[in-house]
JSON list of C-alpha atoms in Angstrom, two decimals:
[
{"chain": "A", "resi": 1, "resn": "MET", "atom": "CA", "xyz": [93.59, 112.49, 91.03]},
{"chain": "A", "resi": 2, "resn": "GLU", "atom": "CA", "xyz": [91.84, 110.11, 88.81]},
{"chain": "A", "resi": 3, "resn": "PRO", "atom": "CA", "xyz": [93.79, 108.72, 85.83]},
{"chain": "A", "resi": 4, "resn": "LYS", "atom": "CA", "xyz": [93.19, 110.10, 82.41]},
{"chain": "A", "resi": 5, "resn": "GLU", "atom": "CA", "xyz": [91.02, 108.22, 80.03]},
{"chain": "A", "resi": 6, "resn": "GLU", "atom": "CA", "xyz": [93.98, 107.38, 77.72]},
{"chain": "A", "resi": 7, "resn": "CYS", "atom": "CA", "xyz": [96.01, 105.69, 80.62]},
{"chain": "A", "resi": 8, "resn": "PRO", "atom": "CA", "xyz": [96.52, 101.99, 80.04]},
{"chain": "A", "resi": 9, "resn": "LYS", "atom": "CA", "xyz": [94.25, 99.78, 82.29]},
{"chain": "A", "resi": 10, "resn": "ASP", "atom": "CA", "xyz": [96.29, 96.98, 83.64]},
{"chain": "A", "resi": 11, "resn": "ASN", "atom": "CA", "xyz": [94.11, 95.34, 86.33]},
{"chain": "A", "resi": 12, "resn": "LYS", "atom": "CA", "xyz": [96.81, 92.76, 87.35]},
{"chain": "A", "resi": 13, "resn": "LEU", "atom": "CA", "xyz": [98.11, 94.83, 90.22]},
{"chain": "A", "resi": 14, "resn": "ASP", "atom": "CA", "xyz": [99.48, 93.46, 93.55]},
{"chain": "A", "resi": 15, "resn": "ILE", "atom": "CA", "xyz": [99.03, 96.59, 95.43]},
{"chain": "A", "resi": 16, "resn": "LEU", "atom": "CA", "xyz": [97.46, 100.12, 95.09]},
{"chain": "A", "resi": 17, "resn": "LEU", "atom": "CA", "xyz": [98.31, 103.28, 96.84]},
{"chain": "A", "resi": 18, "resn": "VAL", "atom": "CA", "xyz": [94.95, 105.12, 97.36]},
{"chain": "A", "resi": 19, "resn": "PRO", "atom": "CA", "xyz": [94.97, 108.95, 97.85]},
{"chain": "A", "resi": 20, "resn": "THR", "atom": "CA", "xyz": [92.95, 109.92, 100.89]},
{"chain": "A", "resi": 21, "resn": "ILE", "atom": "CA", "xyz": [91.82, 113.26, 102.51]},
{"chain": "A", "resi": 22, "resn": "GLY", "atom": "CA", "xyz": [91.08, 111.52, 105.83]},
{"chain": "A", "resi": 23, "resn": "ILE", "atom": "CA", "xyz": [90.64, 107.92, 107.08]},
{"chain": "A", "resi": 24, "resn": "SER", "atom": "CA", "xyz": [89.34, 106.03, 110.08]},
{"chain": "A", "resi": 25, "resn": "PRO", "atom": "CA", "xyz": [91.27, 103.35, 111.80]},
{"chain": "A", "resi": 26, "resn": "LYS", "atom": "CA", "xyz": [88.76, 100.96, 110.35]},
{"chain": "A", "resi": 27, "resn": "GLY", "atom": "CA", "xyz": [89.95, 101.88, 106.82]},
{"chain": "A", "resi": 28, "resn": "VAL", "atom": "CA", "xyz": [86.90, 104.04, 105.81]},
{"chain": "A", "resi": 29, "resn": "ARG", "atom": "CA", "xyz": [88.29, 106.84, 103.73]},
{"chain": "A", "resi": 30, "resn": "LEU", "atom": "CA", "xyz": [87.32, 110.26, 102.62]},
{"chain": "A", "resi": 31, "resn": "GLY", "atom": "CA", "xyz": [88.22, 110.70, 98.92]},
{"chain": "A", "resi": 32, "resn": "TYR", "atom": "CA", "xyz": [87.50, 113.40, 96.55]},
{"chain": "A", "resi": 33, "resn": "GLY", "atom": "CA", "xyz": [83.75, 112.59, 96.12]},
{"chain": "A", "resi": 34, "resn": "HIS", "atom": "CA", "xyz": [83.75, 110.92, 92.67]},
{"chain": "A", "resi": 35, "resn": "GLY", "atom": "CA", "xyz": [83.82, 107.22, 93.67]},
{"chain": "A", "resi": 36, "resn": "PHE", "atom": "CA", "xyz": [86.49, 106.25, 91.05]},
{"chain": "A", "resi": 37, "resn": "TYR", "atom": "CA", "xyz": [88.52, 104.19, 93.62]},
{"chain": "A", "resi": 38, "resn": "ASP", "atom": "CA", "xyz": [85.49, 102.58, 95.27]},
{"chain": "A", "resi": 39, "resn": "ARG", "atom": "CA", "xyz": [84.26, 101.42, 91.69]},
{"chain": "A", "resi": 40, "resn": "PHE", "atom": "CA", "xyz": [87.69, 100.23, 90.64]},
{"chain": "A", "resi": 41, "resn": "LEU", "atom": "CA", "xyz": [88.33, 98.37, 94.00]},
{"chain": "A", "resi": 42, "resn": "ALA", "atom": "CA", "xyz": [84.90, 96.75, 93.95]},
{"chain": "A", "resi": 43, "resn": "GLU", "atom": "CA", "xyz": [85.81, 95.21, 90.57]},
{"chain": "A", "resi": 44, "resn": "ASN", "atom": "CA", "xyz": [89.38, 94.37, 91.32]},
{"chain": "A", "resi": 45, "resn": "LYS", "atom": "CA", "xyz": [90.43, 92.67, 94.65]},
{"chain": "A", "resi": 46, "resn": "ILE", "atom": "CA", "xyz": [93.75, 94.38, 95.28]},
{"chain": "A", "resi": 47, "resn": "GLU", "atom": "CA", "xyz": [95.66, 95.04, 98.50]},
{"chain": "A", "resi": 48, "resn": "THR", "atom": "CA", "xyz": [95.31, 98.76, 99.30]},
{"chain": "A", "resi": 49, "resn": "ILE", "atom": "CA", "xyz": [97.50, 101.25, 101.25]},
{"chain": "A", "resi": 50, "resn": "SER", "atom": "CA", "xyz": [96.91, 104.86, 102.12]},
{"chain": "A", "resi": 51, "resn": "LEU", "atom": "CA", "xyz": [99.93, 106.96, 103.01]},
{"chain": "A", "resi": 52, "resn": "ILE", "atom": "CA", "xyz": [98.73, 109.76, 105.22]},
{"chain": "A", "resi": 53, "resn": "PHE", "atom": "CA", "xyz": [99.77, 112.18, 108.06]},
{"chain": "A", "resi": 54, "resn": "GLU", "atom": "CA", "xyz": [98.73, 111.12, 111.50]},
{"chain": "A", "resi": 55, "resn": "LYS", "atom": "CA", "xyz": [96.45, 114.23, 111.77]},
{"chain": "A", "resi": 56, "resn": "GLN", "atom": "CA", "xyz": [94.32, 112.84, 108.83]},
{"chain": "A", "resi": 57, "resn": "ILE", "atom": "CA", "xyz": [93.27, 109.79, 110.98]},
{"chain": "A", "resi": 58, "resn": "ILE", "atom": "CA", "xyz": [89.67, 110.49, 112.04]},
{"chain": "A", "resi": 59, "resn": "LYS", "atom": "CA", "xyz": [88.08, 108.51, 114.80]},
{"chain": "A", "resi": 60, "resn": "ASN", "atom": "CA", "xyz": [84.94, 107.77, 113.10]},
{"chain": "A", "resi": 61, "resn": "ILE", "atom": "CA", "xyz": [83.85, 108.15, 109.47]},
{"chain": "A", "resi": 62, "resn": "PRO", "atom": "CA", "xyz": [80.42, 106.79, 108.43]},
{"chain": "A", "resi": 63, "resn": "ARG", "atom": "CA", "xyz": [80.63, 104.05, 105.88]},
{"chain": "A", "resi": 64, "resn": "SER", "atom": "CA", "xyz": [78.30, 103.84, 102.77]},
{"chain": "A", "resi": 65, "resn": "ASP", "atom": "CA", "xyz": [77.38, 100.64, 101.06]},
{"chain": "A", "resi": 66, "resn": "HIS", "atom": "CA", "xyz": [79.51, 101.40, 98.09]},
{"chain": "A", "resi": 67, "resn": "ASP", "atom": "CA", "xyz": [82.58, 102.37, 100.10]},
{"chain": "A", "resi": 68, "resn": "VAL", "atom": "CA", "xyz": [85.54, 99.98, 99.89]},
{"chain": "A", "resi": 69, "resn": "THR", "atom": "CA", "xyz": [87.80, 99.95, 102.94]},
{"chain": "A", "resi": 70, "resn": "ILE", "atom": "CA", "xyz": [91.55, 100.41, 102.78]},
{"chain": "A", "resi": 71, "resn": "ASP", "atom": "CA", "xyz": [93.67, 97.44, 104.06]},
{"chain": "A", "resi": 72, "resn": "TRP", "atom": "CA", "xyz": [96.64, 99.27, 105.38]},
{"chain": "A", "resi": 73, "resn": "ILE", "atom": "CA", "xyz": [97.17, 102.83, 106.78]},
{"chain": "A", "resi": 74, "resn": "VAL", "atom": "CA", "xyz": [100.76, 104.26, 106.92]},
{"chain": "A", "resi": 75, "resn": "SER", "atom": "CA", "xyz": [101.46, 107.41, 108.81]},
{"chain": "A", "resi": 76, "resn": "GLU", "atom": "CA", "xyz": [104.62, 109.01, 110.10]},
{"chain": "A", "resi": 77, "resn": "ASP", "atom": "CA", "xyz": [103.82, 107.40, 113.55]},
{"chain": "A", "resi": 78, "resn": "ARG", "atom": "CA", "xyz": [102.33, 104.01, 112.85]},
{"chain": "A", "resi": 79, "resn": "ILE", "atom": "CA", "xyz": [101.14, 101.32, 110.54]},
{"chain": "A", "resi": 80, "resn": "ILE", "atom": "CA", "xyz": [97.55, 100.08, 110.91]},
{"chain": "A", "resi": 81, "resn": "ASP", "atom": "CA", "xyz": [96.37, 96.73, 109.52]},
{"chain": "A", "resi": 82, "resn": "THR", "atom": "CA", "xyz": [92.62, 97.61, 109.27]},
{"chain": "A", "resi": 83, "resn": "SER", "atom": "CA", "xyz": [91.69, 93.92, 108.88]},
{"chain": "A", "resi": 84, "resn": "ASN", "atom": "CA", "xyz": [92.43, 93.47, 112.60]},
{"chain": "A", "resi": 85, "resn": "ILE", "atom": "CA", "xyz": [90.07, 96.35, 113.51]},
{"chain": "A", "resi": 86, "resn": "ARG", "atom": "CA", "xyz": [86.92, 95.89, 111.28]}
]
């Protein structure tokens, strides 16, 4: 799910939809294990949203030092503003 090397790199983004395998209500996400989004988001302060199914919300996911949390979680049942939970 990472962009190809030849894709343009415009870092003037207002919002970013971040793919997620699973996510905690605090915005800690399980990705695909390569750290692309964590590295990108550490360098670019952008509002983030993960669109997921409710069953992908996991009560507790351990957070590593390099993990960047997601700002908004949107499922078929609810919208979670993680800044109110952290």
